[in-house]
Amino acid sequence: MRVGCGLLNNANLRIKLPPCMVEIERDALIEFVFPLDLLKDPVAQWAQLEGRAILCPLNRETLELNNIIMDRLPTREKVYTGFTTPVSDETTVDVGLQNNAADVNYENLSRLTPPGIPEHNLRVKVGAVMMIITNISLEEGLCNGTRVQIMELFTHIIRCRILTGTHRGNTHDLHVARFLFGGDSRAPHEGLLRCERIQFPLRPGSVMTINKAQGQTLSHVGILLDRSQCFAHGQLYVALSRVRQAENIKVCTKRPDRLVKNIVMTDLLDPVDLEPQTAAGTTISDDPFPHQPPADNELSINHEHTTRPSPSLSTPTTRTSRQSSASPVTLNLAQGVTRDLLRKLVVVKGDITNQHVFIVVNATNSKLEKGSGVDDAIHRACSFELTLLRLELQDHLEAFNGALPAGTVVVTPAYGDLRDHIEYIAHAVAPVALGSTPTTDDIAALKNCYSNALDHLLATEIPPERPQPRTIV
């Protein structure tokens, strides 16, 4: 989100990419997204190809890279030659066409490939990833932007398999279609004459423009920024947010400082998004004592329509105030739990990664792998620095031969967007007791998870620099 709001931009509207995300050469970028082993048998490995794409700011770059990737396919090839000719505009006088018809160079018309128009000479290979560029059948999933894989090539038909959407895996036969372009003074790059092209409604889909990729979720993405830069509002954010994990994206740039352009028109954004998150006032549900303090052995919670100042040690939240008509609830407290202790606790509903706290405890598995729920939210909040977090966790994992015992706590700094308001992450290896009664060892391990995390909190002062992580057993 900080990329989309321009909060990471320098004075020249550029942001600096981490070294692990940068490739210098185009061939390395192509190899990252489309390894040669994957292209040897693309039809059999279509499930691995469907979520891979290279994104470019400009249309002409997509044509160049698509040809390079097409050359690497060892499958059968066929070139379909379209029919491109000038046509008269029924809404205007044909004087322009009559005056220029004698000067028309049909070879030049065949070279024009505006956005949204198929190439005059459409090069296709079996197994190649292509993109449908017009709406054919909404019911069958053949829509503009649908990615397909070529299955068979015939003289007048191309058989393909859908790679995206609810119709994924279905095969269809495609026929030629009619496309109009040119003749618009506002788009002189399309030509001064109104033209039509009869061709299959396909363009190579391994490489596409950033604008065309908007709204898609991909598994592996390469962004080509070695010759051109993002030129429109939010383009870089759209490109970087196509994947869920930072290690599955690479950016090709030859700049040694790793700076890329990030155009953000702040006038279009909500002013709240342009300011660092501040501690909002606590809500009614955040206050553990909305009424007079109860006795030490019970806690009565009743949400009224009035607010009280929050306890000094409560966790600030970003949720807005709301009213609730929930009925009173009485909780039986464990031995040793007192009113003073409860004043230090607060129940927060919502995303824990939005809280302004010193340390957050995260229940994880023995292999420190990403899970669901809170663990998934923390990994997503680490965003572009997720690789650095995983490298630190891997170091601790190797020290325990690949599996940490329950009750172990690995403490690391926060990364990415998470470190804006959280200093540390305590990765607590929790016991697994799904579907069964927790044993005495499970309860002891769970207690160690939080006691070890609290021990670290008590022993650590907020330093001027982020300290090295450590493991508590």
Protein backbone atom coordinates (compact mmCIF):
# COMPACT_ATOMS: atom_id res chain seq x y z
CA MET A 1 0.00 0.00 0.00
CA ARG A 2 2.89 2.36 0.64
CA VAL A 3 3.96 1.90 -2.98
CA GLY A 4 0.46 2.67 -4.23
CA CYS A 5 0.24 5.80 -2.09
CA GLY A 6 3.72 7.01 -3.04
CA LEU A 7 4.96 7.01 0.56
CA LEU A 8 8.25 5.35 -0.49
CA ASN A 9 8.98 7.79 -3.33
CA ASN A 10 12.02 10.04 -3.31
CA ALA A 11 12.10 13.56 -4.75
CA ASN A 12 12.33 12.15 -8.29
CA LEU A 13 9.25 9.92 -7.88
CA ARG A 14 11.35 6.76 -7.67
CA ILE A 15 11.49 3.93 -5.17
CA LYS A 16 14.42 1.64 -4.40
CA LEU A 17 13.95 -2.08 -4.88
CA PRO A 18 15.59 -4.68 -2.62
CA PRO A 19 18.53 -6.52 -4.27
CA CYS A 20 16.78 -9.89 -4.11
CA MET A 21 14.05 -8.59 -6.41
CA VAL A 22 16.27 -7.25 -9.22
CA GLU A 23 17.54 -8.89 -12.42
CA ILE A 24 19.89 -7.00 -14.74
CA GLU A 25 19.52 -9.01 -17.97
CA ARG A 26 16.36 -9.80 -19.91
CA ASP A 27 17.39 -13.42 -20.41
CA ALA A 28 17.63 -13.89 -16.65
CA LEU A 29 14.14 -12.42 -16.23
CA ILE A 30 12.72 -14.75 -18.88
CA GLU A 31 14.46 -17.76 -17.32
CA PHE A 32 13.00 -16.87 -13.91
CA VAL A 33 9.41 -16.72 -15.19
CA PHE A 34 9.62 -19.32 -17.97
CA PRO A 35 12.39 -21.86 -17.23
CA LEU A 36 13.52 -23.96 -20.20
CA ASP A 37 12.42 -27.16 -18.44
CA LEU A 38 8.89 -25.78 -18.34
CA LEU A 39 8.88 -24.95 -22.06
CA LYS A 40 10.11 -28.37 -23.21
CA ASP A 41 6.63 -29.86 -22.83
CA PRO A 42 4.25 -26.91 -22.36
CA VAL A 43 1.06 -28.84 -23.10
CA ALA A 44 1.69 -31.37 -20.32
CA GLN A 45 2.76 -28.63 -17.89
CA TRP A 46 -0.03 -26.19 -18.63
CA ALA A 47 -0.98 -25.93 -14.94
CA GLN A 48 2.48 -24.50 -14.17
CA LEU A 49 2.36 -22.09 -17.12
CA GLU A 50 -1.07 -20.61 -16.44
CA GLY A 51 0.05 -18.32 -13.61
CA ARG A 52 3.26 -16.98 -15.17
CA ALA A 53 3.65 -13.72 -17.07
CA ILE A 54 6.07 -10.89 -17.81
CA LEU A 55 4.66 -7.36 -17.57
CA CYS A 56 5.83 -4.33 -19.57
CA PRO A 57 4.71 -0.68 -19.57
CA LEU A 58 4.64 -0.44 -23.39
CA ASN A 59 2.88 -2.54 -26.01
CA ARG A 60 5.87 -2.74 -28.37
CA GLU A 61 7.97 -4.42 -25.68
CA THR A 62 5.41 -7.18 -25.25
CA LEU A 63 5.65 -8.09 -28.94
CA GLU A 64 9.45 -8.29 -28.78
CA LEU A 65 9.61 -10.50 -25.69
CA ASN A 66 6.76 -12.73 -26.81
CA ASN A 67 8.75 -13.57 -29.95
CA ILE A 68 11.77 -14.51 -27.82
CA ILE A 69 9.67 -16.83 -25.66
CA MET A 70 7.99 -18.27 -28.76
CA ASP A 71 11.43 -19.13 -30.18
CA ARG A 72 12.16 -21.24 -27.10
CA LEU A 73 9.16 -23.51 -27.65
CA PRO A 74 10.20 -26.71 -29.50
CA THR A 75 6.65 -27.41 -30.74
CA ARG A 76 4.92 -27.13 -34.12
CA GLU A 77 4.61 -23.61 -35.51
CA LYS A 78 2.18 -21.96 -37.92
CA VAL A 79 1.92 -18.36 -39.15
CA TYR A 80 -1.58 -17.10 -39.96
CA THR A 81 -1.60 -14.19 -42.42
CA GLY A 82 -4.46 -11.78 -41.90
CA PHE A 83 -6.23 -9.45 -44.34
CA THR A 84 -5.65 -5.73 -43.66
CA THR A 85 -7.23 -3.07 -45.87
CA PRO A 86 -8.52 0.53 -45.56
CA VAL A 87 -12.28 0.95 -45.27
CA SER A 88 -14.62 3.88 -45.62
CA ASP A 89 -16.16 5.45 -42.56
CA GLU A 90 -19.93 5.34 -42.95
CA THR A 91 -20.39 8.35 -40.67
CA THR A 92 -18.17 10.71 -42.67
CA VAL A 93 -17.52 11.68 -46.26
CA ASP A 94 -15.14 9.37 -48.10
CA VAL A 95 -13.04 12.21 -49.50
CA GLY A 96 -10.09 11.36 -47.25
CA LEU A 97 -10.09 7.76 -48.38
CA GLN A 98 -10.44 8.70 -52.04
CA ASN A 99 -7.58 11.18 -51.87
CA ASN A 100 -5.24 8.80 -50.05
CA ALA A 101 -6.18 5.42 -51.48
CA ALA A 102 -3.60 5.68 -54.24
CA ASP A 103 -0.91 6.42 -51.67
CA VAL A 104 -1.76 3.51 -49.38
CA ASN A 105 1.16 1.18 -48.78
CA TYR A 106 -0.40 -2.13 -47.82
CA GLU A 107 2.91 -3.37 -46.49
CA ASN A 108 2.93 -0.53 -43.96
CA LEU A 109 -0.66 -1.29 -42.96
CA SER A 110 0.33 -4.86 -42.16
CA ARG A 111 3.04 -3.58 -39.82
CA LEU A 112 0.59 -1.64 -37.68
CA THR A 113 -0.37 -3.47 -34.49
CA PRO A 114 -2.22 -1.06 -32.18
CA PRO A 115 -3.23 -2.20 -28.68
CA GLY A 116 -6.20 -4.55 -28.82
CA ILE A 117 -5.54 -5.58 -32.44
CA PRO A 118 -4.00 -8.93 -33.49
CA GLU A 119 -0.84 -8.98 -35.58
CA HIS A 120 -1.18 -9.14 -39.36
CA ASN A 121 1.18 -12.14 -39.38
CA LEU A 122 0.10 -14.08 -36.31
CA ARG A 123 2.78 -16.52 -35.23
CA VAL A 124 1.44 -19.40 -33.15
CA LYS A 125 2.96 -22.56 -31.68
CA VAL A 126 1.35 -25.54 -30.01
CA GLY A 127 1.60 -25.05 -26.25
CA ALA A 128 2.05 -21.27 -26.49
CA VAL A 129 0.15 -19.06 -24.05
CA MET A 130 -2.07 -16.61 -25.93
CA MET A 131 -4.63 -14.01 -24.93
CA ILE A 132 -8.09 -13.46 -26.36
CA ILE A 133 -8.46 -9.77 -27.26
CA THR A 134 -12.19 -9.50 -27.88
CA ASN A 135 -15.40 -10.74 -26.28
CA ILE A 136 -16.47 -13.92 -28.08
CA SER A 137 -18.76 -15.76 -25.65
CA LEU A 138 -19.28 -14.63 -22.08
CA GLU A 139 -21.14 -17.84 -21.22
CA GLU A 140 -18.20 -20.00 -22.31
CA GLY A 141 -15.57 -17.78 -20.69
CA LEU A 142 -14.11 -16.52 -23.99
CA CYS A 143 -13.76 -12.87 -23.00
CA ASN A 144 -11.34 -10.06 -23.65
CA GLY A 145 -8.23 -10.74 -21.54
CA THR A 146 -8.77 -14.49 -21.12
CA ARG A 147 -5.49 -16.42 -21.32
CA VAL A 148 -5.55 -19.65 -23.32
CA GLN A 149 -3.05 -22.29 -24.40
CA ILE A 150 -2.85 -23.46 -28.01
CA MET A 151 -3.71 -27.16 -28.36
CA GLU A 152 -4.00 -27.77 -32.13
CA LEU A 153 -3.47 -25.71 -35.29
CA PHE A 154 -5.69 -26.06 -38.37
CA THR A 155 -6.09 -23.99 -41.52
CA HIS A 156 -9.21 -22.10 -40.45
CA ILE A 157 -9.49 -23.06 -36.77
CA ILE A 158 -7.27 -22.80 -33.70
CA ARG A 159 -8.10 -25.15 -30.83
CA CYS A 160 -7.21 -23.78 -27.40
CA ARG A 161 -7.62 -24.49 -23.69
CA ILE A 162 -8.77 -21.83 -21.22
CA LEU A 163 -6.23 -21.14 -18.46
CA THR A 164 -8.11 -18.69 -16.24
CA GLY A 165 -11.51 -18.17 -14.66
CA THR A 166 -14.30 -20.57 -13.83
CA HIS A 167 -14.01 -22.26 -17.25
CA ARG A 168 -10.37 -23.20 -16.66
CA GLY A 169 -9.43 -26.39 -18.52
CA ASN A 170 -12.21 -26.22 -21.13
CA THR A 171 -11.23 -26.43 -24.82
CA HIS A 172 -12.74 -24.35 -27.63
CA ASP A 173 -12.29 -23.76 -31.36
CA LEU A 174 -11.57 -20.17 -32.40
CA HIS A 175 -12.35 -18.59 -35.79
CA VAL A 176 -11.20 -15.35 -37.40
CA ALA A 177 -12.83 -12.05 -36.44
CA ARG A 178 -13.03 -8.51 -37.84
CA PHE A 179 -11.12 -5.67 -36.15
CA LEU A 180 -11.26 -1.94 -36.93
CA PHE A 181 -8.52 0.55 -36.14
CA GLY A 182 -7.04 3.87 -37.28
CA GLY A 183 -8.65 7.02 -38.62
CA ASP A 184 -8.76 8.72 -35.22
CA SER A 185 -6.89 12.03 -34.95
CA ARG A 186 -6.56 11.46 -31.20
CA ALA A 187 -4.58 8.25 -31.84
CA PRO A 188 -2.26 9.01 -34.77
CA HIS A 189 -0.06 6.00 -33.94
CA GLU A 190 -2.89 3.76 -35.22
CA GLY A 191 -2.73 5.34 -38.68
CA LEU A 192 -4.58 8.14 -40.44
CA LEU A 193 -6.86 5.81 -42.42
CA ARG A 194 -9.69 3.74 -41.06
CA CYS A 195 -8.66 0.11 -41.55
CA GLU A 196 -10.00 -3.36 -40.91
CA ARG A 197 -8.10 -6.54 -40.16
CA ILE A 198 -9.45 -10.06 -40.51
CA GLN A 199 -7.47 -12.29 -38.16
CA PHE A 200 -7.80 -14.71 -35.26
CA PRO A 201 -8.64 -12.77 -32.04
CA LEU A 202 -5.40 -13.74 -30.34
CA ARG A 203 -2.19 -12.13 -29.21
CA PRO A 204 0.77 -13.80 -27.49
CA GLY A 205 -0.01 -13.85 -23.76
CA SER A 206 3.26 -14.80 -22.10
CA VAL A 207 4.16 -11.10 -21.99
CA MET A 208 1.47 -8.46 -21.54
CA THR A 209 1.17 -4.81 -20.64
CA ILE A 210 0.80 -3.83 -17.00
CA ASN A 211 -2.63 -2.35 -17.70
CA LYS A 212 -3.82 -5.64 -19.21
CA ALA A 213 -2.69 -7.56 -16.12
CA GLN A 214 -4.75 -5.45 -13.73
CA GLY A 215 -7.08 -7.60 -11.64
CA GLN A 216 -5.23 -10.87 -12.30
CA THR A 217 -3.53 -12.99 -9.64
CA LEU A 218 -0.40 -14.76 -10.90
CA SER A 219 2.09 -17.21 -9.43
CA HIS A 220 5.32 -15.87 -11.00
CA VAL A 221 5.79 -12.39 -12.47
CA GLY A 222 8.64 -10.55 -14.16
CA ILE A 223 8.49 -6.78 -14.67
CA LEU A 224 10.52 -5.33 -17.54
CA LEU A 225 11.77 -1.82 -16.72
CA ASP A 226 15.19 -1.79 -18.38
CA ARG A 227 14.32 0.58 -21.26
CA SER A 228 11.01 2.16 -20.32
CA GLN A 229 9.45 3.10 -16.99
CA CYS A 230 5.93 3.16 -15.60
CA PHE A 231 4.24 6.30 -16.92
CA ALA A 232 0.73 6.30 -15.42
CA HIS A 233 -0.74 6.58 -11.95
CA GLY A 234 -0.52 3.35 -9.97
CA GLN A 235 1.13 1.26 -12.70
CA LEU A 236 4.03 0.09 -10.56
CA TYR A 237 1.67 -0.83 -7.71
CA VAL A 238 -0.47 -2.87 -10.12
CA ALA A 239 2.59 -4.73 -11.39
CA LEU A 240 4.08 -5.46 -7.97
CA SER A 241 0.79 -6.65 -6.48
CA ARG A 242 0.07 -9.42 -9.02
CA VAL A 243 1.70 -12.10 -6.82
CA ARG A 244 1.13 -13.11 -3.21
CA GLN A 245 4.78 -13.75 -2.28
CA ALA A 246 7.75 -11.46 -2.84
CA GLU A 247 10.09 -14.29 -3.87
CA ASN A 248 7.89 -14.95 -6.93
CA ILE A 249 8.53 -11.58 -8.57
CA LYS A 250 11.57 -10.08 -10.30
CA VAL A 251 12.14 -6.64 -11.83
CA CYS A 252 14.56 -6.15 -14.72
CA THR A 253 16.41 -2.84 -14.48
CA LYS A 254 19.96 -1.87 -15.41
CA ARG A 255 20.19 0.98 -12.92
CA PRO A 256 22.89 0.22 -10.32
CA ASP A 257 20.93 2.16 -7.68
CA ARG A 258 17.84 -0.08 -8.26
CA LEU A 259 15.53 2.95 -8.52
CA VAL A 260 12.38 2.63 -10.62
CA LYS A 261 9.72 5.19 -11.47
CA ASN A 262 6.53 5.20 -9.40
CA ILE A 263 3.94 7.68 -10.66
CA VAL A 264 1.36 8.51 -8.00
CA MET A 265 -1.20 11.32 -8.34
CA THR A 266 -1.82 12.14 -4.70
CA ASP A 267 -4.80 14.36 -5.58
CA LEU A 268 -6.72 11.19 -6.47
CA LEU A 269 -6.08 9.50 -3.12
CA ASP A 270 -7.79 9.75 0.22
CA PRO A 271 -5.72 12.06 2.46
CA VAL A 272 -5.95 9.44 5.22
CA ASP A 273 -3.95 7.00 3.05
CA LEU A 274 -1.15 9.54 2.64
CA GLU A 275 -0.54 9.92 6.38
CA PRO A 276 1.25 7.45 8.65
CA GLN A 277 -1.21 5.48 10.75
CA THR A 278 -1.68 7.03 14.16
CA ALA A 279 -3.17 5.57 17.25
CA ALA A 280 -6.89 6.02 17.09
CA GLY A 281 -9.04 6.32 20.15
CA THR A 282 -10.10 3.05 21.64
CA THR A 283 -13.59 1.81 21.07
CA ILE A 284 -16.18 0.75 23.57
CA SER A 285 -15.28 -2.90 23.07
CA ASP A 286 -11.60 -2.07 23.66
CA ASP A 287 -12.27 -0.97 27.24
CA PRO A 288 -12.12 -3.99 29.58
CA PHE A 289 -13.92 -2.04 32.35
CA PRO A 290 -16.89 -0.13 30.87
CA HIS A 291 -18.56 -0.04 34.31
CA GLN A 292 -17.26 0.01 37.83
CA PRO A 293 -14.46 -2.53 38.32
CA PRO A 294 -15.89 -5.93 39.28
CA ALA A 295 -14.62 -8.22 41.97
CA ASP A 296 -11.30 -9.95 41.48
CA ASN A 297 -12.90 -13.34 40.82
CA GLU A 298 -15.24 -12.32 38.02
CA LEU A 299 -15.47 -9.92 35.09
CA SER A 300 -18.78 -8.49 33.89
CA ILE A 301 -18.74 -7.05 30.37
CA ASN A 302 -21.68 -4.95 29.22
CA HIS A 303 -21.44 -2.61 26.23
CA GLU A 304 -23.21 0.68 26.87
CA HIS A 305 -23.62 3.68 24.61
CA THR A 306 -21.02 5.71 26.47
CA THR A 307 -17.25 5.72 26.22
CA ARG A 308 -14.63 5.88 28.90
CA PRO A 309 -10.96 6.78 28.72
CA SER A 310 -8.93 3.71 27.80
CA PRO A 311 -6.43 2.21 30.23
CA SER A 312 -2.94 3.66 29.85
CA LEU A 313 -1.47 0.30 28.84
CA SER A 314 -4.14 -0.71 26.35
CA THR A 315 -3.28 -1.40 22.74
CA PRO A 316 -4.40 1.39 20.39
CA THR A 317 -6.52 0.31 17.46
CA THR A 318 -7.62 1.71 14.13
CA ARG A 319 -11.27 0.71 14.39
CA THR A 320 -13.88 3.43 14.58
CA SER A 321 -16.18 3.79 17.55
CA ARG A 322 -19.38 1.82 17.41
CA GLN A 323 -22.28 0.98 19.68
CA SER A 324 -23.36 -2.46 20.72
CA SER A 325 -26.41 -3.81 22.50
CA ALA A 326 -24.77 -7.06 23.63
CA SER A 327 -26.09 -8.57 26.82
CA PRO A 328 -23.87 -8.78 29.94
CA VAL A 329 -21.43 -11.68 30.05
CA THR A 330 -19.84 -13.01 33.24
CA LEU A 331 -16.45 -14.69 32.99
CA ASN A 332 -14.95 -16.90 35.67
CA LEU A 333 -11.33 -15.92 36.17
CA ALA A 334 -8.51 -18.31 36.89
CA GLN A 335 -6.76 -18.30 40.22
CA GLY A 336 -4.19 -15.52 40.45
CA VAL A 337 -5.90 -13.30 37.87
CA THR A 338 -6.69 -9.92 39.39
CA ARG A 339 -8.28 -6.68 38.29
CA ASP A 340 -4.88 -4.98 38.00
CA LEU A 341 -3.71 -7.67 35.62
CA LEU A 342 -6.81 -7.37 33.46
CA ARG A 343 -6.28 -3.63 33.12
CA LYS A 344 -3.18 -4.43 31.06
CA LEU A 345 -5.10 -6.56 28.58
CA VAL A 346 -7.37 -5.55 25.75
CA VAL A 347 -9.33 -7.60 23.23
CA VAL A 348 -8.98 -6.29 19.68
CA LYS A 349 -11.15 -7.34 16.77
CA GLY A 350 -9.75 -6.97 13.26
CA ASP A 351 -6.33 -7.26 11.65
CA ILE A 352 -3.63 -7.65 14.30
CA THR A 353 -1.02 -6.30 11.88
CA ASN A 354 -2.65 -2.86 12.10
CA GLN A 355 -2.03 -2.52 15.84
CA HIS A 356 0.67 -0.22 17.22
CA VAL A 357 2.56 -2.52 19.61
CA PHE A 358 6.15 -3.37 20.53
CA ILE A 359 5.93 -7.12 19.91
CA VAL A 360 3.31 -9.45 18.42
CA VAL A 361 3.21 -13.16 19.29
CA ASN A 362 2.46 -15.43 16.34
CA ALA A 363 1.59 -19.13 16.72
CA THR A 364 3.48 -21.11 14.08
CA ASN A 365 4.40 -24.70 13.26
CA SER A 366 7.59 -26.60 14.03
CA LYS A 367 9.04 -25.91 10.55
CA LEU A 368 8.28 -22.17 10.72
CA GLU A 369 6.28 -22.42 7.49
CA LYS A 370 3.58 -19.93 6.59
CA GLY A 371 0.16 -20.98 7.80
CA SER A 372 -3.27 -19.37 7.78
CA GLY A 373 -5.04 -16.78 9.91
CA VAL A 374 -2.73 -14.51 11.91
CA ASP A 375 0.38 -16.18 10.50
CA ASP A 376 -0.76 -15.47 6.94
CA ALA A 377 -1.62 -11.86 7.82
CA ILE A 378 1.85 -11.29 9.30
CA HIS A 379 3.58 -12.74 6.24
CA ARG A 380 1.49 -10.56 3.93
CA ALA A 381 2.24 -7.47 6.00
CA CYS A 382 5.99 -8.11 5.61
CA SER A 383 5.34 -7.65 1.85
CA PHE A 384 8.45 -7.00 -0.22
CA GLU A 385 10.85 -7.89 2.62
CA LEU A 386 9.27 -11.30 3.21
CA THR A 387 12.33 -13.03 1.78
CA LEU A 388 14.53 -11.47 4.47
CA LEU A 389 12.20 -12.74 7.19
CA ARG A 390 12.23 -16.25 5.78
CA LEU A 391 16.02 -16.29 5.57
CA GLU A 392 16.25 -15.46 9.28
CA LEU A 393 13.73 -18.15 10.16
CA GLN A 394 15.65 -20.65 8.05
CA ASP A 395 18.83 -19.98 10.05
CA HIS A 396 17.05 -20.88 13.29
CA LEU A 397 15.43 -23.92 11.68
CA GLU A 398 18.77 -25.36 10.58
CA ALA A 399 20.08 -25.10 14.14
CA PHE A 400 17.34 -27.56 15.23
CA ASN A 401 17.76 -29.97 12.28
CA GLY A 402 14.67 -28.75 10.48
CA ALA A 403 12.05 -28.92 13.26
CA LEU A 404 11.69 -26.85 16.44
CA PRO A 405 10.15 -28.37 19.58
CA ALA A 406 6.81 -27.06 20.84
CA GLY A 407 7.24 -24.16 23.22
CA THR A 408 10.21 -22.68 21.35
CA VAL A 409 10.02 -18.97 20.52
CA VAL A 410 12.00 -17.40 17.67
CA VAL A 411 12.12 -13.60 17.91
CA THR A 412 12.83 -11.59 14.75
CA PRO A 413 12.44 -7.94 13.83
CA ALA A 414 9.36 -6.92 11.87
CA TYR A 415 9.79 -6.39 8.14
CA GLY A 416 8.07 -4.56 5.32
CA ASP A 417 4.96 -2.55 6.13
CA LEU A 418 4.70 -4.34 9.47
CA ARG A 419 7.65 -2.48 10.99
CA ASP A 420 5.83 0.85 10.68
CA HIS A 421 4.10 0.13 13.98
CA ILE A 422 5.51 -3.19 15.29
CA GLU A 423 9.11 -3.74 16.44
CA TYR A 424 9.32 -7.52 16.86
CA ILE A 425 7.60 -10.77 15.88
CA ALA A 426 7.70 -13.64 18.38
CA HIS A 427 7.21 -16.84 16.36
CA ALA A 428 5.94 -19.29 18.99
CA VAL A 429 5.95 -22.98 18.03
CA ALA A 430 2.57 -24.04 19.37
CA PRO A 431 1.58 -27.64 20.19
CA VAL A 432 -0.84 -29.33 17.81
CA ALA A 433 -3.86 -30.90 19.52
CA LEU A 434 -6.60 -30.78 16.89
CA GLY A 435 -9.43 -33.22 17.50
CA SER A 436 -8.08 -34.43 20.84
CA THR A 437 -7.79 -33.31 24.44
CA PRO A 438 -4.57 -31.37 25.11
CA THR A 439 -2.10 -33.34 27.17
CA THR A 440 -0.09 -32.04 30.10
CA ASP A 441 2.88 -31.60 27.76
CA ASP A 442 0.73 -29.62 25.32
CA ILE A 443 -0.42 -27.26 28.06
CA ALA A 444 3.15 -26.81 29.30
CA ALA A 445 4.40 -26.12 25.77
CA LEU A 446 1.66 -23.55 25.19
CA LYS A 447 2.56 -21.85 28.46
CA ASN A 448 6.21 -21.74 27.39
CA CYS A 449 5.22 -20.06 24.12
CA TYR A 450 3.89 -16.98 25.86
CA SER A 451 6.19 -16.98 28.88
CA ASN A 452 9.26 -17.03 26.62
CA ALA A 453 7.79 -14.22 24.53
CA LEU A 454 7.11 -12.18 27.68
CA ASP A 455 10.62 -12.86 28.97
CA HIS A 456 12.01 -11.35 25.81
CA LEU A 457 9.72 -8.34 26.15
CA LEU A 458 10.85 -7.73 29.73
CA ALA A 459 14.54 -8.13 28.91
CA THR A 460 14.54 -5.88 25.87
CA GLU A 461 14.50 -2.11 25.76
CA ILE A 462 13.61 -0.19 22.63
CA PRO A 463 17.04 0.26 21.01
CA PRO A 464 18.14 2.93 18.53
CA GLU A 465 18.95 0.16 16.07
CA ARG A 466 17.15 -3.10 15.37
CA PRO A 467 19.03 -5.85 17.27
CA GLN A 468 19.87 -9.31 15.99
CA PRO A 469 17.14 -11.94 16.38
CA ARG A 470 17.48 -14.73 18.91
CA THR A 471 15.86 -18.03 19.85
CA ILE A 472 14.37 -18.79 23.27
CA VAL A 473 13.85 -22.44 24.30
